[in-house]
Short mmCIF file of C-alpha atoms in Angstrom, two decimals:
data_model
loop_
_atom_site.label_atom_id
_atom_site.label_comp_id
_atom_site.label_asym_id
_atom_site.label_seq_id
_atom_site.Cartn_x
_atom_site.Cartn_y
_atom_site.Cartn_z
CA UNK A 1 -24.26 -98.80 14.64
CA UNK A 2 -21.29 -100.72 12.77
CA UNK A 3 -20.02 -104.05 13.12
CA UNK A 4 -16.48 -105.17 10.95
CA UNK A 5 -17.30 -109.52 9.91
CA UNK A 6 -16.03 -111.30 7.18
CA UNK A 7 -13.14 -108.49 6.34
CA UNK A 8 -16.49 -105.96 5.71
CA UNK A 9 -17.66 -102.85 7.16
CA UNK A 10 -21.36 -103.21 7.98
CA UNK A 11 -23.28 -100.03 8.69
CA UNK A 12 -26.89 -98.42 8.44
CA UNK A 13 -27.59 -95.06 7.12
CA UNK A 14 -30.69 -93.00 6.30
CA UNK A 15 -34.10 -92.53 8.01
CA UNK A 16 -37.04 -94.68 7.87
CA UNK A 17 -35.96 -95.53 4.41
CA UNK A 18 -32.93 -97.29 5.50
CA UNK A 19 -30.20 -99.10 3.50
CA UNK A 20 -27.23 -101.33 4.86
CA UNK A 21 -23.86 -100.21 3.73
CA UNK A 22 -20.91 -103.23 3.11
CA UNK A 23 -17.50 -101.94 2.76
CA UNK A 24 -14.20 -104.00 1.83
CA UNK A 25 -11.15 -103.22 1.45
CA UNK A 26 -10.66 -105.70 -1.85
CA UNK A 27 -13.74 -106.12 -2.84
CA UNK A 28 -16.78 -104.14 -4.26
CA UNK A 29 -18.57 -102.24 -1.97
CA UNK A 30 -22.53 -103.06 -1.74
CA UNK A 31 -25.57 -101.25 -0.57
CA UNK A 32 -28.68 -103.38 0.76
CA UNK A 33 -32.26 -101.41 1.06
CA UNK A 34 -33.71 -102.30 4.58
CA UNK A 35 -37.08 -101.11 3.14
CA UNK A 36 -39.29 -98.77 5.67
CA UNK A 37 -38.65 -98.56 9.39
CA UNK A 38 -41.41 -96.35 10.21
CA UNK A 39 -40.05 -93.50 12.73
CA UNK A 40 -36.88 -95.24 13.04
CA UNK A 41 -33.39 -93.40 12.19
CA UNK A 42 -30.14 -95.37 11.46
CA UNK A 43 -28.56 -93.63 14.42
CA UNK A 44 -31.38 -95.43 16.54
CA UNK A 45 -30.26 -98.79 14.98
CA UNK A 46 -28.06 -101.80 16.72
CA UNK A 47 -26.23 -104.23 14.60
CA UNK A 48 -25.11 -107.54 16.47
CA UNK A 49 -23.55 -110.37 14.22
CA UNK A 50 -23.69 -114.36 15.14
CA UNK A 51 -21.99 -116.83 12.61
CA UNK A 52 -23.69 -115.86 9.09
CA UNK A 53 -26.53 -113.71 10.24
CA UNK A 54 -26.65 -109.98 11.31
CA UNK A 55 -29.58 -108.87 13.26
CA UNK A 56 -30.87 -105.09 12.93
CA UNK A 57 -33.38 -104.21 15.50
CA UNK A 58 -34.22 -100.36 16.65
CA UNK A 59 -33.79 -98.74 20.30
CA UNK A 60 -37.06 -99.30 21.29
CA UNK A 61 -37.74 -102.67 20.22
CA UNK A 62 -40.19 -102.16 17.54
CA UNK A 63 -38.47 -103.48 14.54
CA UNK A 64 -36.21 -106.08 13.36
CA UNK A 65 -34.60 -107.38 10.29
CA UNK A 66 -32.46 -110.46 9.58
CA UNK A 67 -29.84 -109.93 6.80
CA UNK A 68 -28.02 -113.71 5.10
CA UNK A 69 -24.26 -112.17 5.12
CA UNK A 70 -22.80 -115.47 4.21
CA UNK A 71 -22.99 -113.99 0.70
CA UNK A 72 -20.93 -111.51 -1.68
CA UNK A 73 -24.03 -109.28 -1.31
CA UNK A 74 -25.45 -109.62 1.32
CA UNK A 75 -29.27 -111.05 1.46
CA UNK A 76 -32.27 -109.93 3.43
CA UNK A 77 -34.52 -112.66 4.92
CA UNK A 78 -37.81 -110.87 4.27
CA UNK A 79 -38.77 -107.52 2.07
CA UNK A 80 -40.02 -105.97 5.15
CA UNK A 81 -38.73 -105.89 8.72
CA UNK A 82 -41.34 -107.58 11.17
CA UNK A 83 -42.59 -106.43 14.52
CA UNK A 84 -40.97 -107.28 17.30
CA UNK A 85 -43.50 -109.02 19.92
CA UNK A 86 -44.91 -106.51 22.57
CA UNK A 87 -43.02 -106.38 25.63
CA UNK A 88 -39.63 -108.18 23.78
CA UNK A 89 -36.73 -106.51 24.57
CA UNK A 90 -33.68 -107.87 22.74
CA UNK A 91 -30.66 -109.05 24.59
CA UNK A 92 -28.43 -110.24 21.61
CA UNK A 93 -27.93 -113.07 19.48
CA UNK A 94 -25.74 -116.61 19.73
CA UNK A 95 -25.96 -119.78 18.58
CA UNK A 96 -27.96 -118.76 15.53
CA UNK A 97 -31.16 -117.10 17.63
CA UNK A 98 -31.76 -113.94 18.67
CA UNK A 99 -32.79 -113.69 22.61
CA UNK A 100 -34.73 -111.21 24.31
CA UNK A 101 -36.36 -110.31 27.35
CA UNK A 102 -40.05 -111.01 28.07
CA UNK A 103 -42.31 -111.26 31.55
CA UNK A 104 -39.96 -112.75 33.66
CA UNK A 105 -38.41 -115.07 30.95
CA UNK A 106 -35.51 -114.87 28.32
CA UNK A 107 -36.90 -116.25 25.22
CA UNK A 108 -35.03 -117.32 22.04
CA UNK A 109 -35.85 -117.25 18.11
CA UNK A 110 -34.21 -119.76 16.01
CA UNK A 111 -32.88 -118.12 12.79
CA UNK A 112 -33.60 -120.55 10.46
CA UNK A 113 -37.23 -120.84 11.98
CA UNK A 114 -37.65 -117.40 10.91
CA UNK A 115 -41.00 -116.05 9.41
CA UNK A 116 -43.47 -113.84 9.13
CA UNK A 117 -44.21 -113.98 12.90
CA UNK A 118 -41.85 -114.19 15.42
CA UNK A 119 -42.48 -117.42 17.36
CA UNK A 120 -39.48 -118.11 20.35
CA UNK A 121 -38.31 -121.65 19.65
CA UNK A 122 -36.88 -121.15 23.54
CA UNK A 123 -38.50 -119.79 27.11
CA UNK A 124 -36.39 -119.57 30.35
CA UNK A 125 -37.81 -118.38 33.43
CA UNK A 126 -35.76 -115.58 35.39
CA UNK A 127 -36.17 -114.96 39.11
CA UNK A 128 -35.71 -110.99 37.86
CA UNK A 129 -34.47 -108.44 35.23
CA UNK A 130 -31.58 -108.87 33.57
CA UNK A 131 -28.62 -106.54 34.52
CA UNK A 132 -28.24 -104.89 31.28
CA UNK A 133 -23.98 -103.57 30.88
CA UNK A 134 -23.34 -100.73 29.08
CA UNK A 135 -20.48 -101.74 25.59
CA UNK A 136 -20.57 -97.38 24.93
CA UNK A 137 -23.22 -94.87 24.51
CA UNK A 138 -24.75 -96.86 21.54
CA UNK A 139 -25.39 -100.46 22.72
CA UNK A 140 -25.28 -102.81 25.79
CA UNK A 141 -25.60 -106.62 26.28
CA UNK A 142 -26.76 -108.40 28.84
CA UNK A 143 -24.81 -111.83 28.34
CA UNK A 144 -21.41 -113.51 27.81
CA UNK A 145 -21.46 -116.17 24.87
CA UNK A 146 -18.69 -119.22 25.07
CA UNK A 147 -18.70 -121.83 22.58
CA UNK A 148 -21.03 -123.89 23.96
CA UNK A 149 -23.02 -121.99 26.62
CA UNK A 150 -24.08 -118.48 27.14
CA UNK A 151 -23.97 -116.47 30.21
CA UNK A 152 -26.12 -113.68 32.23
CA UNK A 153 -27.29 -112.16 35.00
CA UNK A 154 -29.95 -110.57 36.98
CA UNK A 155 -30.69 -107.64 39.40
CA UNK A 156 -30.79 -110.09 42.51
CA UNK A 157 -27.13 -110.57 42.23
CA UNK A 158 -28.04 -114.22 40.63
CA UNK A 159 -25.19 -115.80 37.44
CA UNK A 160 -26.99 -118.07 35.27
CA UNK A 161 -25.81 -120.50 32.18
CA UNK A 162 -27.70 -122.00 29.38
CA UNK A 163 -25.94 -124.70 27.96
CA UNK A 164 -26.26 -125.23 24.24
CA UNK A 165 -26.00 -129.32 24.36
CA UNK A 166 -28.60 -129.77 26.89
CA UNK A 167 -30.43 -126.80 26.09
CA UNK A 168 -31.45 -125.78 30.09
CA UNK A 169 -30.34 -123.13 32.08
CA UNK A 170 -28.97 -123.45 35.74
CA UNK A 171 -28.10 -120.88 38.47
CA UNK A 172 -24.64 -120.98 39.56
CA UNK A 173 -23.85 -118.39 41.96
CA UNK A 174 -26.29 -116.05 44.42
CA UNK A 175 -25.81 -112.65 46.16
CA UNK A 176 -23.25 -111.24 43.33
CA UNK A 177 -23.25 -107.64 43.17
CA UNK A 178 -21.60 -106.79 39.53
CA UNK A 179 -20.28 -103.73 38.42
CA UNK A 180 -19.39 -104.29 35.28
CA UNK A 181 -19.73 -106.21 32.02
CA UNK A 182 -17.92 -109.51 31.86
CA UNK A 183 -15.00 -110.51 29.59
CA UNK A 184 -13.46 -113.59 28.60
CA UNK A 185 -9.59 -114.02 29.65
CA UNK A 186 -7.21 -116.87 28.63
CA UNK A 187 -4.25 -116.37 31.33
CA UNK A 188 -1.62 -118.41 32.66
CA UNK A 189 -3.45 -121.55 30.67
CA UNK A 190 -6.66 -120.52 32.43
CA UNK A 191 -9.82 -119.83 29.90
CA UNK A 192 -11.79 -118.13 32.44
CA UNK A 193 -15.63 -115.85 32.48
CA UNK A 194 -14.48 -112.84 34.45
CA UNK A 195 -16.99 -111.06 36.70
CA UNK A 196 -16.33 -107.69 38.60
CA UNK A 197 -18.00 -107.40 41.68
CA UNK A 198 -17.41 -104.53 43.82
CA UNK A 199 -13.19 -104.87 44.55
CA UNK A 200 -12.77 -108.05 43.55
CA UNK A 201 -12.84 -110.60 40.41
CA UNK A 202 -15.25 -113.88 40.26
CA UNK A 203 -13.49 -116.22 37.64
CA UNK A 204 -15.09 -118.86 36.17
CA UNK A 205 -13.15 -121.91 33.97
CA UNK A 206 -13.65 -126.10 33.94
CA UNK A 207 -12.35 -126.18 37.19
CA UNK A 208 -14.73 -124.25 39.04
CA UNK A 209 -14.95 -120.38 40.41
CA UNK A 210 -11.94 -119.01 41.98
CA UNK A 211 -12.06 -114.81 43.39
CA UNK A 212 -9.25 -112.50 43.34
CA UNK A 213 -9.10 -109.78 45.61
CA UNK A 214 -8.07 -105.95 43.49
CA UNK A 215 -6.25 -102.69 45.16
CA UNK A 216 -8.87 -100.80 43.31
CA UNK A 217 -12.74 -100.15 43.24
CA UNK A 218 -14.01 -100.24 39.53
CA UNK A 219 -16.72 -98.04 38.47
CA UNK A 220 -17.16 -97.17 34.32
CA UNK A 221 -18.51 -99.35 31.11
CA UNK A 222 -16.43 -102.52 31.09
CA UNK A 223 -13.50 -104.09 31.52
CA UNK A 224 -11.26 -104.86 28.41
CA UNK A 225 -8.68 -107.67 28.05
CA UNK A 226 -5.12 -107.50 26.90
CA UNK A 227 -3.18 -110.25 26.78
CA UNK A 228 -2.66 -112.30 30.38
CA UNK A 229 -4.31 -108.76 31.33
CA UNK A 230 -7.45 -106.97 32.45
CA UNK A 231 -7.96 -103.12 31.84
CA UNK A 232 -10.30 -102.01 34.41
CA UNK A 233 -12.11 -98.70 34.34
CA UNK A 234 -11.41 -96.21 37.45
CA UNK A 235 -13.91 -93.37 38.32
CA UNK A 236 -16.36 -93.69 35.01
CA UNK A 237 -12.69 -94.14 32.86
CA UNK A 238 -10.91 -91.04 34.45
CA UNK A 239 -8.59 -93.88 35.26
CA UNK A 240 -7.56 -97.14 33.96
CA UNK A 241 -5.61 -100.63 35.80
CA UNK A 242 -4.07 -102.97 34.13
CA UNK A 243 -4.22 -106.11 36.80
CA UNK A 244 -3.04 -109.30 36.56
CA UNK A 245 -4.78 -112.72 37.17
CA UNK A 246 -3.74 -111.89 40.95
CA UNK A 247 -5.31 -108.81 41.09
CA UNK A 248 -1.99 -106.71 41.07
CA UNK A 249 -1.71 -103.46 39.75
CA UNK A 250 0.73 -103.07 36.92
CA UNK A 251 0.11 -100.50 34.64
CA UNK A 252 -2.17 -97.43 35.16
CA UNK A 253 -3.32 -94.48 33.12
CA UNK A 254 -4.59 -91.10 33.74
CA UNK A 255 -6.87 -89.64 31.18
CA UNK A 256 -7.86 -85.49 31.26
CA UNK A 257 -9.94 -84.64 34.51
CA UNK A 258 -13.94 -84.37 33.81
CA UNK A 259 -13.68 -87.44 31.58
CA UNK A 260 -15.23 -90.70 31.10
CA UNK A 261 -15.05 -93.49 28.60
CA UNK A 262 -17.53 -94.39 26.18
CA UNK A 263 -15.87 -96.70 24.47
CA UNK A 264 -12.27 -98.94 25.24
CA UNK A 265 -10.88 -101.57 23.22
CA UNK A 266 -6.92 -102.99 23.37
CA UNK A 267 -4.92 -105.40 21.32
CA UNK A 268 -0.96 -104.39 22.71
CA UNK A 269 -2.23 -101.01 23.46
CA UNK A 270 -5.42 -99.53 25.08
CA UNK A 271 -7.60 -97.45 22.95
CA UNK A 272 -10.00 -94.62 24.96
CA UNK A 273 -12.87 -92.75 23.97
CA UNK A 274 -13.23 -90.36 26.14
CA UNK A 275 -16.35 -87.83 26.51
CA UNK A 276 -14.89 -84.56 27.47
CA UNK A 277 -17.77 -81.51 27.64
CA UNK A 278 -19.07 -81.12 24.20
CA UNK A 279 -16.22 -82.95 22.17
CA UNK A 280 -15.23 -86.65 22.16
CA UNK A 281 -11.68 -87.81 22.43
CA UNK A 282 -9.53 -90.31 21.05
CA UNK A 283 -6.47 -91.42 23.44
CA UNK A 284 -4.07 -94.66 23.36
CA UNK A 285 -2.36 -96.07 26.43
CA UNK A 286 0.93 -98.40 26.45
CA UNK A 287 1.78 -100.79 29.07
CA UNK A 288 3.81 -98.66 31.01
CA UNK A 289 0.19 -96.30 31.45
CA UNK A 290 1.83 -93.34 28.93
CA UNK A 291 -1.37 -91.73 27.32
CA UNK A 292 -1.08 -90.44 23.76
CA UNK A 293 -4.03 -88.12 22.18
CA UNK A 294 -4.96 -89.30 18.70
CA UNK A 295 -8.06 -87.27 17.26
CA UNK A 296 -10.62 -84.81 18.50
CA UNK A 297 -14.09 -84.77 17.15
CA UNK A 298 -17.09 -82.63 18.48
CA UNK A 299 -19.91 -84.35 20.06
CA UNK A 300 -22.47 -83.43 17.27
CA UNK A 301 -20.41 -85.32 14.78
CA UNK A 302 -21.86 -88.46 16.81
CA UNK A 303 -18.49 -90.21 16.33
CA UNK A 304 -19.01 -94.33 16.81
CA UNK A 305 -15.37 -96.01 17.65
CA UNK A 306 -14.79 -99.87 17.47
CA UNK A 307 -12.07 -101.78 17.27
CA UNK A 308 -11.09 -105.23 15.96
CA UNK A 309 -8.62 -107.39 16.44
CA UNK A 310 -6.89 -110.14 13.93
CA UNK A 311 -3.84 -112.40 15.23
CA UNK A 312 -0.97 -109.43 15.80
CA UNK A 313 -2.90 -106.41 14.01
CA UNK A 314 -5.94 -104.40 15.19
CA UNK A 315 -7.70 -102.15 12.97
CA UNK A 316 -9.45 -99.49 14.68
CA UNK A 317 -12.23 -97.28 13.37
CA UNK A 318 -14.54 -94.56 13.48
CA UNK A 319 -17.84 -93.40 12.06
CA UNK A 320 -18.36 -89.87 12.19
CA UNK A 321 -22.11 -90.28 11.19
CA UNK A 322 -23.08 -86.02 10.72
CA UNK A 323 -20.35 -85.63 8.39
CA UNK A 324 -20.41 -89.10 6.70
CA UNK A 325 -16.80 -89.55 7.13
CA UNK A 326 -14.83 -92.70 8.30
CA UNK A 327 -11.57 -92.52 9.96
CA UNK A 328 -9.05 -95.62 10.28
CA UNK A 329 -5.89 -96.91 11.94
CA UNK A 330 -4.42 -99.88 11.59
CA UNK A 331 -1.83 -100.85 14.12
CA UNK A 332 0.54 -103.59 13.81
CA UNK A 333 2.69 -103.64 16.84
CA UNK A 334 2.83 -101.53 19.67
CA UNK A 335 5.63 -99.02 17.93
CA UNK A 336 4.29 -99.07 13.90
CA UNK A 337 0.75 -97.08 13.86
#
């Protein structure tokens, strides 16, 4: 629904008619008409961003658009958006192509192949459905992407990787039941994939897997990093760990009972969105797991909360899409808010 690139707000608004909205804090702000997206509205929408392109596609895979934002204003590839191929359902986008999901194979569209049919430049075979992680209520992904490979899995408990250089995909582990979507962690000079699979962590780096047994039984969206640190969610996000690369507890937070996260994010501190009845809650955590409530918005208001992180700041915002509002923090330690 919004995605922060190049120092810009980028966000959708409207229905059917639909226009892309660029916001800056220094610059002036733009508006981009999307043109018609029959029976599509921009709450429906999912925004995912890779190098100089941002993909728009809807919910149920009908429509897509591809927008040049290597530009002041940014530049859409075609005046209409084109029809996704029956059956396609998107994944997300690296290495300048959008991939998606098609009769037992993940296929791949090369951005600058793009025209007025949508032809996959790529076709790997999968031995089943992708497992497809929840980010919050809005999106989910199905992949990690590294800088020269991307990641995924299936249903069968199978971890695959498609390397860019050699452009093939190979299996690398079997049996894998995962819980949760996978982060990338640099700890203790380790750059490591991180898996969580049932009460324990599968870590992948150049020198092969290594698993670390946890104290605690995940359950929730996904885990977030934080430093030489993993958040993990507890009971849906009722509760949070913060474990090391050893699997020790050292930190943990308690959020209000009846609870559960729809959104985390951290950069020093954790930031919760928390679903609570019929309002949504804001709620930061410190290190030593003290919880502090920040805002309070009712459910209706559809409130979208992402966060971004850039060297020591992070910059934290919501959309409140019914009211048309936009809420911001920017943090630059853990003590200055």
């Amino acid at each position: 629904m919004g995605v922060l690139a190049y120092g810009s707000l980028l966000f959708v608004s409207g229905s059917e008619r639909l226009r892309l909205h660029c916001w800056h804090l220094l610059r002036q702000a733009f508006e981009v008409d999307l043109r018609d997206w029959a029976g599509t509205d921009a709450n429906a929408l999912k925004l995912w961003v890779d190098k100089s392109w941002l993909w728009l596609w809807d919910n149920d895979n009908r429509w897509l658009s591809l927008i040049d934002i290597n530009h002041l204003q940014p530049k859409p590839m075609t005046e209409q958006p084109l029809p996704i191929p029956e059956g396609a359902r998107i994944v997300g986008a690296a290495f300048g192509m959008l991939w998606w999901e098609r009769e037992n194979r993940l296929e791949a569209l090369d951005a600058q192949g793009w025209g007025k049919e949508l032809k996959p430049n790529l076709s790997i075979p999968l031995t089943a459905p992708l497992i497809r992680f929840p980010v919050d209520r809005f999106s989910e992904t199905a992949f990690v992407v590294m800088e020269d490979a991307v990641f995924f899995a299936d249903q069968q408990g199978n971890i695959w990787r498609w390397e860019r250089e050699s452009q093939k995909a190979e299996m690398l582990r079997s049996d894998v039941r995962l819980n949760l979507l996978p982060v990338t962690l640099s700890w203790r000079g380790r750059r490591e994939i991180v898996w969580v699979a049932d009460s324990r962590l599968l870590c992948l780096s150049a020198e092969g897997w290594r698993e670390v047994p946890l104290t605690v039984r995940p359950s929730g969206n996904h885990p977030v990093a934080m430093g030489e640190g993993i958040w993990l969610p507890i009971e849906k996000g009722q509760r949070w760990a913060f474990c090391d690369d050893k699997g020790i507890v050292m930190a943990e937070c308690r959020l209000p009972p009846q609870t559960e996260t729809l959104y985390a994010f951290a950069a020093e501190t954790l930031w919760l969105l928390q679903r609570d009845s019929d309002v949504v809650r804001l709620f930061r955590c410190d290190r030593e797991g003290k919880v502090q409530p920040l805002d309070t918005w009712d459910s209706k208001e559809q409130p979208f909360v992402f966060g971004y992180q850039c060297n020591s700041s992070a910059f934290l915002l919501a959309l409140v899409r019914r009211s048309g509002k936009a809420w911001a923090k920017l943090c630059i330690s853990p003590s200055v808010g």
